[in-house]
Coordinates of C-alpha atoms and ligand atoms in Angstrom, one line a residue:
X1 CA -15.8 17.4 16.5
X2 CA -13.9 18.4 19.6
X3 CA -10.8 20.6 19.1
X4 CA -8.3 20.1 21.9
X5 CA -5.3 21.8 23.2
X6 CA -1.7 21.3 22.1
X7 CA 0.4 21.0 19.1
X8 CA 0.8 17.7 17.3
X9 CA 3.8 17.0 15.1
X10 CA 3.9 14.6 12.3
X11 CA 7.2 13.4 10.7
X12 CA 6.8 12.9 6.9
X13 CA 4.4 14.4 4.4
X14 CA 3.8 11.2 2.4
X15 CA 0.5 9.4 2.4
X16 CA 0.8 8.1 5.9
X17 CA 1.8 11.5 7.4
X18 CA -1.0 13.2 5.4
X19 CA -3.6 10.8 6.6
X20 CA -2.6 10.9 10.2
X21 CA -2.3 14.8 10.2
X22 CA -5.9 14.9 8.9
X23 CA -7.2 12.9 11.9
X24 CA -5.0 14.9 14.4
X25 CA -6.4 18.1 13.1
X26 CA -9.7 17.2 14.7
X27 CA -8.1 16.7 18.1
X28 CA -5.3 19.2 18.4
X29 CA -5.2 22.9 18.3
X30 CA -2.4 22.8 15.7
X31 CA -0.8 20.1 13.6
X32 CA 2.6 20.7 12.0
X33 CA 3.9 18.2 9.4
X34 CA 7.6 18.3 8.9
X35 CA 9.1 16.9 5.7
X36 CA 12.7 16.8 4.8
X37 CA 12.2 17.1 1.1
X38 CA 11.3 20.3 -0.6
X39 CA 7.8 20.4 -1.9
X40 CA 8.1 23.3 -4.4
X41 CA 6.7 21.2 -7.2
X42 CA 3.7 19.6 -5.5
X43 CA 3.3 16.9 -8.1
X44 CA 6.9 15.9 -8.7
X45 CA 8.4 12.5 -7.7
X46 CA 10.7 13.2 -4.8
X47 CA 13.8 11.7 -3.1
X48 CA 12.1 10.9 0.2
X49 CA 9.5 8.7 -1.6
X50 CA 11.5 6.8 -4.1
X51 CA 8.8 4.2 -4.6
X52 CA 6.5 7.0 -5.8
X53 CA 7.7 6.6 -9.4
X54 CA 6.4 2.9 -9.5
X55 CA 3.0 1.6 -10.0
X56 CA 0.7 2.6 -7.1
X57 CA -2.8 1.3 -7.0
X58 CA -5.2 2.7 -4.4
X59 CA -7.5 -0.1 -3.2
X60 CA -11.2 0.5 -2.9
X61 CA -11.1 0.7 0.9
X62 CA -8.3 3.3 0.7
X63 CA -10.3 5.3 -1.8
X64 CA -13.3 5.3 0.4
X65 CA -11.4 6.4 3.5
X66 CA -9.5 9.1 1.8
X67 CA -12.7 10.5 0.3
X68 CA -14.0 10.4 3.9
X69 CA -11.0 12.3 5.3
X70 CA -10.9 14.8 2.5
X71 CA -14.4 15.1 0.9
X72 CA -14.1 16.1 -2.8
X73 CA -10.7 14.4 -3.2
X74 CA -12.0 11.9 -5.8
X75 CA -13.4 14.8 -7.9
X76 CA -10.0 16.5 -7.6
X77 CA -8.3 13.3 -8.8
X78 CA -10.7 12.9 -11.7
X79 CA -10.2 16.6 -12.7
X80 CA -6.5 15.9 -12.6
X81 CA -6.9 13.2 -15.2
X82 CA -7.5 10.1 -13.0
X83 CA -9.3 7.2 -14.3
X84 CA -12.3 5.9 -12.3
X85 CA -11.9 2.1 -12.2
X86 CA -14.6 -0.4 -11.6
X87 CA -12.4 -3.0 -9.9
X88 CA -14.6 -5.9 -10.8
X89 CA -15.1 -4.9 -14.5
X90 CA -12.2 -2.7 -15.6
X91 CA -9.4 -4.8 -14.2
X92 CA -8.1 -8.2 -15.4
X93 CA -7.2 -10.2 -12.4
X94 CA -4.8 -13.1 -13.2
X95 CA -3.6 -15.8 -10.8
X96 CA -3.2 -19.6 -10.6
X97 CA -3.2 -19.8 -14.3
X98 CA -6.7 -18.1 -14.9
X99 CA -8.4 -14.8 -15.1
X100 CA -11.3 -13.9 -12.9
X101 CA -14.6 -13.5 -14.5
X102 CA -15.9 -9.9 -14.9
X103 CA -17.7 -9.2 -11.7
X104 CA -20.2 -6.5 -10.6
X105 CA -19.8 -4.8 -7.2
X106 CA -16.0 -5.1 -6.9
X107 CA -15.8 -1.4 -5.6
X108 CA -14.4 1.6 -7.4
X109 CA -10.8 2.8 -7.4
X110 CA -9.1 5.8 -9.0
X111 CA -5.9 5.5 -10.9
X112 CA -3.6 8.4 -10.8
X113 CA 0.2 8.6 -10.7
X114 CA 1.4 8.4 -7.1
X115 CA 3.1 11.8 -7.1
X116 CA 0.1 13.6 -8.4
X117 CA -2.2 11.8 -6.0
X118 CA 0.0 12.6 -3.1
X119 CA 0.1 16.3 -4.2
X120 CA -3.7 16.4 -4.3
X121 CA -4.0 15.0 -0.8
X122 CA -1.4 17.4 0.6
X123 CA -3.3 20.4 -1.0
X124 CA -6.4 19.3 0.7
X125 CA -4.6 18.9 4.0
X126 CA -2.8 22.3 3.8
X127 CA -6.2 23.9 3.3
X128 CA -7.3 23.0 6.8
X129 CA -7.0 26.1 9.1
X130 CA -5.0 24.4 11.8
X131 CA -2.4 22.5 9.8
X132 CA 1.0 23.6 8.6
X133 CA 3.4 21.7 6.4
X134 CA 7.1 22.6 6.8
X135 CA 9.1 21.4 3.9
X136 CA 13.0 21.2 3.8
X137 CA 12.6 20.4 7.5
X138 CA 14.1 17.3 9.1
X139 CA 12.9 15.7 12.3
X140 CA 16.2 15.3 14.2
X141 CA 14.8 13.5 17.3
X142 CA 12.0 13.5 19.8
X143 CA 12.6 15.2 23.1
X144 CA 11.6 13.3 26.3
X145 CA 10.8 14.7 29.7
X146 CA 13.1 14.1 32.6
X147 CA 11.5 10.8 33.6
X148 CA 11.7 9.7 29.9
X149 CA 8.2 8.5 30.3
X150 CA 6.7 11.0 27.9
X151 CA 7.8 12.7 24.7
X152 CA 7.3 16.4 25.1
X153 CA 8.8 17.9 22.0
X154 CA 10.5 17.5 18.7
X155 CA 14.0 18.8 17.6
X156 CA 13.7 19.9 14.0
X157 CA 16.2 21.4 11.6
X158 CA 15.2 23.4 8.6
X159 CA 17.7 23.4 5.7
X160 CA 20.4 26.0 6.2
X161 CA 19.2 26.8 9.8
X162 CA 20.2 25.7 13.3
X163 CA 18.1 23.0 15.0
X164 CA 15.0 24.2 17.0
X165 CA 13.3 22.4 19.9
X166 CA 9.6 22.6 19.6
X167 CA 7.2 21.7 22.4
X168 CA 4.6 18.9 21.3
X169 CA 1.6 17.2 22.8
X170 CA 2.1 14.4 20.4
X171 CA 4.8 13.4 17.9
X172 CA 3.8 10.9 15.2
X173 CA 6.6 9.3 13.2
X174 CA 5.4 8.7 9.6
X175 CA 8.9 8.6 8.3
X176 CA 8.4 5.4 6.3
X177 CA 10.0 2.0 6.4
X178 CA 13.4 3.6 7.2
X179 CA 12.0 5.8 10.0
X180 CA 14.3 6.4 12.8
X181 CA 12.0 5.4 15.6
X182 CA 13.9 2.3 16.6
X183 CA 17.1 4.2 17.1
X184 CA 15.3 7.1 18.8
X185 CA 13.5 4.7 21.2
X186 CA 16.9 3.1 22.1
X187 CA 18.4 6.5 22.7
X188 CA 15.6 7.3 25.1
X189 CA 16.2 4.1 27.0
X190 CA 13.5 1.9 25.5
X191 CA 13.7 -1.6 23.7
X192 CA 13.4 -1.9 20.0
X193 CA 10.1 -3.5 19.0
X194 CA 10.3 -7.2 18.0
X195 CA 10.1 -7.5 14.2
X196 CA 8.3 -10.0 12.0
X197 CA 10.1 -10.2 8.7
X198 CA 9.5 -12.4 5.6
X199 CA 12.2 -12.1 2.9
X200 CA 11.0 -11.8 -0.6
X201 CA 13.6 -9.7 -2.5
X202 CA 11.0 -8.6 -5.1
X203 CA 12.7 -6.9 -8.1
X204 CA 10.4 -4.2 -9.5
X205 CA 11.1 -2.7 -12.9
X206 CA 8.8 0.0 -14.1
X207 CA 8.3 1.7 -17.4
X208 CA 5.7 4.2 -18.8
X209 CA 4.1 3.9 -22.2
X210 CA 1.7 6.1 -24.3
X211 CA -1.8 4.5 -24.0
X212 CA -4.5 4.0 -26.6
X213 CA -7.9 3.4 -25.0
X214 CA -8.6 0.2 -27.0
X215 CA -5.4 -1.5 -25.7
X216 CA -6.0 -4.3 -23.2
X217 CA -9.5 -4.8 -24.6
X218 CA -10.5 -1.4 -23.2
X219 CA -9.7 -2.4 -19.6
X220 CA -8.0 0.1 -17.4
X221 CA -5.6 -2.4 -15.6
X222 CA -4.3 -5.8 -15.4
X223 CA -2.9 -7.4 -12.3
X224 CA -0.8 -10.6 -12.8
X225 CA -0.2 -12.2 -9.5
X226 CA 3.2 -13.8 -9.0
X227 CA 2.3 -17.5 -9.2
X228 CA 3.7 -20.9 -10.2
X229 CA 5.4 -22.1 -12.1
X230 CA 7.7 -19.1 -12.7
X231 CA 6.6 -16.8 -9.9
X232 CA 6.7 -13.7 -12.2
X233 CA 4.0 -11.1 -12.7
X234 CA 3.2 -7.5 -12.6
X235 CA 0.7 -4.8 -13.1
X236 CA -0.2 -2.3 -15.8
X237 CA -2.5 0.6 -15.0
X238 CA -4.0 3.5 -17.0
X239 CA -2.9 6.8 -15.6
X240 CA -3.4 10.5 -16.4
X241 CA -2.2 12.0 -19.7
X242 CA -3.1 8.8 -21.7
X243 CA -0.3 6.8 -20.2
X244 CA 0.3 3.2 -18.9
X245 CA 2.5 2.6 -16.0
X246 CA 3.8 -1.0 -16.1
X247 CA 5.7 -2.8 -13.4
X248 CA 7.1 -6.3 -14.0
X249 CA 9.2 -8.5 -11.7
X250 CA 9.6 -11.6 -9.6
X251 CA 11.0 -13.0 -6.4
X252 CA 14.6 -13.1 -5.2
X253 CA 16.2 -10.8 -7.6
X254 CA 14.2 -12.0 -10.7
X255 CA 14.0 -8.6 -12.4
X256 CA 12.8 -7.4 -15.8
X257 CA 15.7 -5.8 -17.7
X258 CA 16.4 -2.1 -17.6
X259 CA 16.3 -1.6 -21.4
X260 CA 13.1 -1.3 -23.4
X261 CA 13.6 -4.3 -25.6
X262 CA 14.5 -6.5 -22.6
X263 CA 11.5 -5.2 -20.7
X264 CA 9.2 -6.1 -23.6
X265 CA 10.8 -9.5 -23.9
X266 CA 10.2 -10.1 -20.1
X267 CA 6.5 -9.1 -20.7
X268 CA 6.3 -11.7 -23.6
X269 CA 7.5 -14.4 -21.2
X270 CA 4.7 -13.9 -18.7
X271 CA 2.1 -16.7 -18.4
X272 CA -0.4 -14.7 -20.5
X273 CA 0.3 -12.4 -23.4
X274 CA -2.1 -9.6 -22.6
X275 CA 0.6 -7.2 -21.3
X276 CA 2.9 -7.9 -24.2
X277 CA 0.1 -7.6 -26.7
X278 CA -0.8 -4.2 -25.4
X279 CA 2.7 -2.9 -25.3
X280 CA 4.4 -4.4 -28.3
X281 CA 3.3 -1.4 -30.5
X282 CA 3.1 1.1 -27.7
X283 CA 5.5 4.1 -27.5
X284 CA 7.8 3.9 -24.4
X285 CA 8.0 7.2 -22.6
X286 CA 11.1 6.5 -20.6
X287 CA 13.8 3.9 -19.9
X288 CA 12.7 1.2 -17.4
X289 CA 13.9 1.8 -13.9
X290 CA 14.3 -0.4 -10.9
X291 CA 13.3 -0.8 -7.2
X292 CA 14.1 -3.6 -4.7
X293 CA 11.8 -4.7 -1.9
X294 CA 13.7 -6.9 0.6
X295 CA 10.9 -8.1 2.8
X296 CA 7.5 -7.8 4.5
X297 CA 8.5 -6.0 7.7
X298 CA 6.2 -5.6 10.8
X299 CA 7.3 -3.9 14.0
X300 CA 5.4 -5.3 16.9
X301 CA 5.2 -2.2 19.1
X302 CA 2.1 -3.7 20.8
X303 CA 4.4 -6.4 22.3
X304 CA 6.6 -3.8 24.2
X305 CA 6.2 -3.6 28.0
X306 CA 7.3 0.0 28.0
X307 CA 6.7 2.8 25.5
X308 CA 6.7 6.6 26.1
X309 CA 3.5 8.5 26.0
X310 CA 3.1 11.3 23.5
X311 CA 4.7 9.4 20.7
X312 CA 3.5 7.0 17.9
X313 CA 5.1 5.4 14.9
X314 CA 2.7 5.2 12.0
X315 CA 2.2 3.8 8.4
X316 CA 5.1 2.1 6.9
X317 CA 7.2 2.8 10.1
X318 CA 4.8 0.3 11.7
X319 CA 4.5 -2.2 8.9
X320 CA 5.6 -2.3 5.2
X321 CA 4.4 -5.0 2.8
X322 CA 5.4 -6.6 -0.3
X323 CA 3.9 -4.0 -2.5
X324 CA 2.6 -6.2 -5.2
X325 CA -0.6 -6.4 -3.2
X326 CA -1.1 -2.6 -3.3
X327 CA -1.9 -2.3 0.4
X328 CA 0.4 0.3 2.0
X329 CA -1.6 3.5 1.4
X330 CA -4.9 1.8 2.3
X331 CA -3.4 0.4 5.5
X332 CA -2.1 3.9 6.4
X333 CA -5.6 5.3 5.9
X334 CA -7.1 2.5 8.0
X335 CA -4.6 3.2 10.8
X336 CA -5.6 6.8 10.7
X337 CA -9.2 5.8 11.0
X338 CA -8.3 3.6 14.0
X339 CA -6.3 6.4 15.6
X340 CA -9.4 8.7 15.3
X341 CA -11.4 6.2 17.2
X342 CA -8.8 6.0 19.9
X343 CA -8.5 9.8 20.1
X344 CA -12.3 10.0 20.5
X345 CA -11.8 8.1 23.8
X346 CA -9.3 10.7 25.0
X347 CA -5.4 10.8 25.2
X348 CA -4.8 8.5 28.2
X349 CA -2.7 5.5 27.3
X350 CA -3.0 6.5 23.7
X351 CA 0.0 4.6 22.5
X352 CA -1.1 1.2 24.0
X353 CA -4.6 1.6 22.7
X354 CA -3.5 2.7 19.2
X355 CA -1.0 -0.2 18.9
X356 CA -3.7 -2.6 19.8
X357 CA -6.1 -1.2 17.2
X358 CA -3.4 -0.8 14.6
X359 CA -2.4 -4.4 15.1
X360 CA -6.0 -5.5 14.3
X361 CA -5.9 -3.3 11.1
X362 CA -2.6 -4.8 10.0
X363 CA -3.4 -8.4 10.7
X364 CA -5.6 -9.0 7.6
X365 CA -3.3 -7.3 5.0
X366 CA -0.3 -9.0 6.6
X367 CA -1.9 -12.3 6.3
X368 CA -2.9 -11.7 2.7
X369 CA 0.6 -10.5 1.8
X370 CA 2.7 -13.0 3.8
X371 CA 0.2 -15.9 3.2
X372 CA 0.4 -15.3 -0.5
X373 CA 4.2 -15.0 -0.5
X374 CA 4.5 -18.3 1.4
X375 CA 2.8 -20.0 -1.6
X376 CA 6.2 -19.7 -3.2
X377 CA 8.3 -22.5 -1.9
X378 CA 11.4 -20.4 -2.0
X379 CA 10.0 -18.0 0.5
X380 CA 11.1 -18.9 4.0
X381 CA 8.8 -18.8 6.9
X382 CA 6.5 -20.9 9.1
X383 CA 3.6 -22.5 7.2
X384 CA 1.2 -23.7 9.9
X385 CA -1.8 -25.8 8.9
X386 CA -4.0 -22.6 9.0
X387 CA -1.8 -20.9 6.4
X388 CA -1.7 -23.9 4.1
X389 CA -5.5 -24.3 4.4
X390 CA -6.2 -20.6 3.7
X391 CA -3.8 -20.6 0.6
X392 CA -5.4 -23.8 -0.7
X393 CA -8.9 -22.4 -0.2
X394 CA -8.2 -18.9 -1.7
X395 CA -6.7 -20.8 -4.8
X396 CA -10.0 -22.8 -5.1
X397 CA -12.0 -19.6 -4.8
X398 CA -9.9 -17.9 -7.5
X399 CA -10.1 -20.9 -9.8
X400 CA -13.9 -21.1 -9.4
X401 CA -14.0 -17.3 -9.8
X402 CA -12.9 -17.7 -13.4
X403 CA -16.4 -18.9 -14.1
X404 CA -18.4 -17.5 -11.3
X405 CA -18.9 -13.7 -11.2
X406 CA -20.2 -13.9 -7.6
X407 CA -17.0 -15.5 -6.3
X408 CA -14.8 -13.3 -8.5
X409 CA -16.6 -10.2 -6.9
X410 CA -15.9 -11.6 -3.4
X411 CA -12.3 -12.1 -4.2
X412 CA -11.9 -8.6 -5.6
X413 CA -13.6 -7.2 -2.5
X414 CA -11.3 -9.0 -0.1
X415 CA -8.1 -8.1 -2.1
X416 CA -9.3 -4.5 -1.9
X417 CA -9.7 -4.7 1.9
X418 CA -13.3 -3.7 1.6
X419 CA -14.8 -7.1 2.5
X420 CA -13.6 -9.3 5.3
X421 CA -11.8 -12.5 4.2
X422 CA -14.4 -14.5 6.0
X423 CA -16.6 -13.7 3.0
X424 CA -14.7 -16.3 1.1
X425 CA -15.8 -18.9 3.6
X426 CA -19.4 -18.0 3.7
X427 CA -21.9 -20.9 3.1
X428 CA -22.7 -19.3 -0.3
X429 CA -19.0 -19.2 -1.3
X430 CA -18.4 -22.8 -0.1
X431 CA -21.3 -24.0 -2.1
X432 CA -20.2 -22.2 -5.3
X433 CA -16.6 -23.6 -5.0
X434 CA -18.0 -27.1 -4.4
X435 CA -20.3 -26.8 -7.4
X436 CA -17.4 -25.6 -9.5
X437 CA -15.2 -28.5 -8.3
X438 CA -17.9 -31.1 -8.9
X439 CA -19.4 -30.0 -12.1
X440 CA -18.1 -26.7 -13.3
X441 CA -15.8 -26.1 -16.1
X442 CA -12.3 -27.5 -15.5
X443 CA -10.0 -24.6 -14.5
X444 CA -6.8 -24.1 -16.4
X445 CA -3.7 -25.3 -14.4
X446 CA -0.9 -22.9 -13.5
X447 CA 1.4 -22.4 -16.3
X448 CA -1.2 -23.5 -18.9
X449 CA -0.9 -22.4 -22.5
X450 CA -0.6 -18.8 -23.5
X451 CA -4.1 -18.8 -25.1
X452 CA -6.4 -16.6 -23.2
X453 CA -9.9 -17.9 -23.3
X454 CA -10.5 -16.5 -19.9
X455 CA -9.5 -13.1 -21.0
X456 CA -11.9 -13.2 -23.9
X457 CA -14.6 -14.7 -21.8
X458 CA -14.0 -12.2 -19.0
X459 CA -14.2 -9.4 -21.5
Ligands
FAD501 C1 7.9 -0.2 -5.0 C2 6.6 0.1 -4.1 C3 5.4 0.2 -4.7 C4 4.3 0.3 -3.9 N1 3.1 0.3 -4.4 C5 1.9 0.6 -3.6 C6 0.7 0.5 -4.2 O1 0.5 0.0 -5.3 N2 -0.4 0.7 -3.4 C7 -0.2 1.1 -2.1 O2 -1.2 1.4 -1.4 N3 1.0 1.2 -1.5 C8 2.1 0.9 -2.3 N4 3.3 1.0 -1.8 C9 3.5 1.4 -0.3 C10 3.3 2.9 -0.2 O3 4.2 3.6 -1.0 C11 3.4 3.4 1.3 O4 2.7 2.4 2.1 C12 2.8 4.7 1.5 O5 3.6 5.7 0.9 C13 2.7 5.1 3.0 O6 3.9 5.1 3.5 P1 4.3 6.2 4.6 O7 3.7 7.6 4.4 O8 4.2 5.7 5.9 O9 5.9 6.3 4.3 P2 6.7 6.8 3.1 O10 5.8 6.9 1.9 O11 8.0 6.1 3.0 O12 7.1 8.4 3.3 C14 7.9 8.8 4.4 C15 8.0 10.3 4.4 O13 8.7 10.7 5.5 C16 9.7 11.7 5.1 N5 10.8 11.6 6.2 C17 11.5 10.5 6.5 N6 12.2 10.7 7.6 C18 12.1 12.0 7.9 C19 12.7 12.9 8.9 N7 13.5 12.5 9.8 N8 12.2 14.2 8.9 C20 11.3 14.7 8.0 N9 10.8 13.9 7.1 C21 11.1 12.6 7.0 C22 10.1 11.2 3.7 O14 10.8 12.1 3.0 C23 8.8 10.8 3.1 O15 8.2 12.0 2.6 C24 4.5 0.7 -2.5 C25 5.7 0.7 -1.9 C26 6.8 0.4 -2.7 C27 8.2 0.4 -2.0

């Protein structure tokens, strides 16, 4: 592990900032993370991460990378009350009118509330000898050299104090979807990055309930994909302290109501009754609360002709997804992994090399999210033949996966970003889908009855 000269600054102490700071700690003498929120209560929801109160699933690939960055983190999470989740066996996966069959080898995830998980990651990061986290400290703007070809510092302001200019060998903006990089770049004389955006207007409504272990047939989560005919769905996940966190919603402002009775009623209207059945007797622990996600948004920095050295946007500042696919934290961890590989080759042309690697990391989850959203005819966007074929094929895999544990496991692996999507096109997968189509059990059509034979069978 080579420790190099210079101080690296990271803007934002959320999951993206924590992952990137961990990697930078191997390559810079000192890493300073600045966070505008106060972090006095390490496990509390906070203003700068408003999405943190909503259901957050960490995909298998993300769990693996985070454990790699912070050995022992999984144990920390389990000690803090997390559930270890066998993603093929402990989760009910619903889409296209059917539930996937229980599958071995789908990977293991951990389910813990987002604020608590983030607090544990931050504690691990802060324990590194060359990392400091400055809370109540806002990044005001990066400072460029005279030629404006390189960022050489960061102006910060700690609450109640005057701004300070700090020299930096690298500044990473992990300030989230609303990060100020586009404006900061313009102020330095650079173009804004071209943006790809696919509007979805997903309305999240979340509520917490007391959990009994026998609810949901003993499973630890259910994921109901937003699919035809009503394009509604949600997720219900077991968390610490014997609680369920439940998020329901739909596209284009279709939201579950913000009162307990209305929320339950919305759950009752879902295509399968499992969520409702689990919750109808459960004790609500709060009033339901909302969040709106306007779009999938990808900023294509790799397409810019000019970009300053010594500066990188990162995490949601690069790309934020429709969160129903649970990808953001895993993508941030994967970008950190990509950055580590770039830094292992040195610091020359770091931005160009990182953007190229990050684009590759983002391509798959972007295709999964946007491709799936484009199944909804109300979502606007180009649907080239490739997208239509992939959507059609993934649907066939899912339908066959209702009876075929091998296909179900492959689907879960791809959805968890731990298996490449090409796995769904392997000769074995093609044969299994064909066998199912020719002689297998007929799969239920979308919007079929509320009876749940697949649920029972899967269990
Ligand atoms: C409703 C919702 C549900 C989601 N569910 C999931 C899920 O199930 N699974 C999953 O993996 N991902 C999920 N995500 C995405 C996930 O929350 C993010 O991808 C993840 O937090 C990584 O983002 P980030 O760290 O880049 O940015 P953010 O989490 O947005 O954090 C940005 C940080 O920067 C700080 N900051 C901003 N500007 C400044 C500044 N100028 N100076 C100092 N500090 C600053 C903020 O206070 C904040 O701490 C969800 C997102 C939403 C909106």
